[in-house]
Amino acid sequence: NAGVTQTPKFQVLKTGQSMTLQCAQDMNHEYMSWYRQDPGMGLRLIHYSVGAGITDQGEVPNGYNVSRSTTEDFPLRLLSAAPSQTSVYFCASSYSSRNQPQHFGDGTRLSIL
Amino acid sequence: GESVGLHLPTLSVQEGDNSIINCAYSNSASDYFIWYKQESGKGPQFIIDIRSNMDKRQGQRVTVLLNKTVKHLSLQIAATQPGDSAVYFCAEKRRGKLIFGQGTELSVKP
């Protein structure tokens, strides 16, 4: 049972490039979410999904897109990378959107030059 | 404004002592709270949670206390060990979304 798997672990991009951060979970969780973590700050919610085909915005959605075509996968797309998007990105999942703890992946460390 | 914050950004304790990490929140409508532990280079790891209809919940060596009157949450770690060294985050469920505090770095001295 792998839990929440994020790929890649590290990535360096140039300003203006696009890329997709992958997230997969094998726990049959309905709820999935993406956070970013910047130095000295807690995690901030980017986008989330309560089930396949349903997504919604979090606190800091600008510059990011998501889709949820399957229960297992929840990719995060950067359309045109900017230096302000340099961060560590975490994907998390939980059985439902109700009061349950989320399980996190180990993150993708992204640098935008 | 609304916030989930921590009183102290760093905490240093002696091995074997008890640790107390505090967290303040300002939204009285929040009904669910979680503590996470994050080690360097890893994702947050769930420690313990508590619902707003409870005042206290205990796990293995950890206890979470919720004081709704003053909107305060604390995490107590008994007999702190070197392996407990990490950053600890509190988070509250607000309008269906998990909002995290800044984190407290716990350092355990041998």
Short mmCIF file of N, CA and C in Angstrom, two decimals, chain A residues 31 35 37 40-43 45 48 57-59 90 97-107 109, chain B residues 31-32 34 36 38 40-46 49 51 89 93 95-103:
data_model
loop_
_atom_site.label_atom_id
_atom_site.label_comp_id
_atom_site.label_asym_id
_atom_site.label_seq_id
_atom_site.Cartn_x
_atom_site.Cartn_y
_atom_site.Cartn_z
N TYR A 31 -11.57 12.37 -1.38
CA TYR A 31 -11.12 13.75 -1.24
C TYR A 31 -9.63 13.84 -1.50
N TYR A 35 -1.50 21.49 -1.79
CA TYR A 35 -1.03 22.59 -0.95
C TYR A 35 0.34 23.02 -1.45
N GLN A 37 3.87 24.93 0.25
CA GLN A 37 4.50 25.30 1.51
C GLN A 37 5.72 26.15 1.22
N GLY A 40 8.94 29.22 6.35
CA GLY A 40 8.38 29.95 7.48
C GLY A 40 6.87 30.06 7.49
N MET A 41 6.22 29.33 6.59
CA MET A 41 4.77 29.42 6.52
C MET A 41 4.18 28.02 6.59
N GLY A 42 2.93 28.00 6.97
CA GLY A 42 2.20 26.74 6.94
C GLY A 42 1.78 26.41 5.53
N LEU A 43 1.06 25.34 5.40
CA LEU A 43 0.59 24.91 4.08
C LEU A 43 -0.63 25.72 3.68
N LEU A 45 -3.79 25.98 0.84
CA LEU A 45 -4.57 25.16 -0.06
C LEU A 45 -4.67 25.81 -1.44
N TYR A 48 -8.78 21.66 -4.54
CA TYR A 48 -9.17 20.41 -3.95
C TYR A 48 -10.28 19.76 -4.77
N GLN A 57 -11.63 25.64 -5.96
CA GLN A 57 -10.47 26.45 -5.61
C GLN A 57 -10.27 26.53 -4.11
N GLY A 58 -8.98 26.64 -3.74
CA GLY A 58 -8.62 26.86 -2.35
C GLY A 58 -8.24 28.32 -2.13
N GLU A 59 -7.27 28.53 -1.24
CA GLU A 59 -6.85 29.90 -0.89
C GLU A 59 -6.03 30.59 -1.98
N PHE A 90 2.59 19.84 -1.90
CA PHE A 90 2.13 18.61 -1.27
C PHE A 90 0.73 18.26 -1.76
N SER A 97 -14.61 14.35 2.52
CA SER A 97 -14.35 15.75 2.87
C SER A 97 -14.84 16.07 4.28
N ARG A 98 -15.38 15.09 4.94
CA ARG A 98 -15.86 15.32 6.30
C ARG A 98 -14.67 15.32 7.26
N ASN A 99 -14.95 15.36 8.53
CA ASN A 99 -13.90 15.55 9.53
C ASN A 99 -13.03 14.31 9.68
N GLN A 100 -12.06 14.21 8.79
CA GLN A 100 -11.11 13.12 8.80
C GLN A 100 -9.73 13.65 8.47
N PRO A 101 -8.68 13.04 9.02
CA PRO A 101 -7.33 13.51 8.72
C PRO A 101 -6.95 13.22 7.28
N GLN A 102 -6.19 14.13 6.69
CA GLN A 102 -5.66 13.92 5.36
C GLN A 102 -4.29 13.28 5.45
N HIS A 103 -4.01 12.43 4.45
CA HIS A 103 -2.71 11.77 4.36
C HIS A 103 -1.91 12.45 3.26
N PHE A 104 -0.68 12.81 3.57
CA PHE A 104 0.14 13.60 2.65
C PHE A 104 1.20 12.76 1.95
N GLY A 105 1.53 13.18 0.72
CA GLY A 105 2.70 12.67 0.04
C GLY A 105 3.94 13.37 0.56
N ASP A 106 5.10 13.02 0.03
CA ASP A 106 6.36 13.60 0.49
C ASP A 106 6.77 14.85 -0.28
N GLY A 107 5.96 15.31 -1.20
CA GLY A 107 6.16 16.61 -1.79
C GLY A 107 6.96 16.61 -3.08
N ARG A 109 9.56 19.39 -4.85
CA ARG A 109 10.29 20.64 -4.64
C ARG A 109 10.52 21.29 -5.99
N ASP B 31 -14.98 23.26 13.57
CA ASP B 31 -15.48 22.12 14.33
C ASP B 31 -14.54 20.93 14.33
N TYR B 32 -13.36 21.10 13.77
CA TYR B 32 -12.44 19.96 13.69
C TYR B 32 -11.03 20.50 13.66
N ILE B 34 -6.66 19.35 13.81
CA ILE B 34 -5.69 18.28 13.62
C ILE B 34 -4.30 18.79 13.97
N TYR B 36 -0.31 17.89 13.04
CA TYR B 36 0.58 17.16 12.15
C TYR B 36 2.03 17.37 12.59
N GLN B 38 5.93 17.26 10.95
CA GLN B 38 6.64 17.24 9.68
C GLN B 38 8.13 17.18 9.92
N SER B 40 12.06 16.88 8.35
CA SER B 40 12.75 17.52 7.24
C SER B 40 12.68 16.67 5.97
N GLY B 41 12.24 17.28 4.89
CA GLY B 41 12.19 16.60 3.60
C GLY B 41 11.00 15.67 3.42
N LYS B 42 10.07 15.68 4.37
CA LYS B 42 8.92 14.76 4.30
C LYS B 42 7.62 15.55 4.33
N GLY B 43 6.55 14.87 4.01
CA GLY B 43 5.24 15.48 4.11
C GLY B 43 4.72 15.42 5.53
N PRO B 44 3.72 16.25 5.84
CA PRO B 44 3.13 16.22 7.18
C PRO B 44 2.55 14.84 7.50
N GLN B 45 2.76 14.45 8.75
CA GLN B 45 2.28 13.15 9.22
C GLN B 45 1.23 13.37 10.29
N PHE B 46 0.08 12.77 10.14
CA PHE B 46 -1.01 12.91 11.10
C PHE B 46 -0.61 12.39 12.48
N ASP B 49 -6.27 14.07 16.18
CA ASP B 49 -7.30 15.05 15.84
C ASP B 49 -8.30 15.15 16.98
N ARG B 51 -12.52 16.74 17.69
CA ARG B 51 -13.70 17.44 17.23
C ARG B 51 -14.12 18.46 18.27
N PHE B 89 2.46 21.26 13.21
CA PHE B 89 1.44 22.17 12.70
C PHE B 89 0.09 21.83 13.30
N LYS B 93 -10.49 22.94 10.56
CA LYS B 93 -11.42 22.77 9.45
C LYS B 93 -12.36 23.96 9.44
N ARG B 95 -15.09 25.93 6.95
CA ARG B 95 -15.91 25.89 5.72
C ARG B 95 -15.46 24.75 4.81
N GLY B 96 -15.20 23.61 5.40
CA GLY B 96 -14.86 22.42 4.64
C GLY B 96 -13.41 22.33 4.23
N LYS B 97 -12.60 23.36 4.53
CA LYS B 97 -11.20 23.36 4.09
C LYS B 97 -10.29 23.36 5.31
N LEU B 98 -9.15 22.71 5.16
CA LEU B 98 -8.18 22.63 6.23
C LEU B 98 -7.25 23.84 6.15
N ILE B 99 -7.21 24.64 7.23
CA ILE B 99 -6.36 25.83 7.28
C ILE B 99 -5.25 25.58 8.29
N PHE B 100 -4.00 25.72 7.84
CA PHE B 100 -2.84 25.41 8.68
C PHE B 100 -2.27 26.66 9.35
N GLY B 101 -1.72 26.45 10.54
CA GLY B 101 -0.92 27.47 11.19
C GLY B 101 0.50 27.45 10.65
N GLN B 102 1.35 28.33 11.20
CA GLN B 102 2.71 28.47 10.69
C GLN B 102 3.63 27.34 11.10
N GLY B 103 3.40 26.73 12.23
CA GLY B 103 4.25 25.65 12.69
C GLY B 103 5.15 26.04 13.84
#
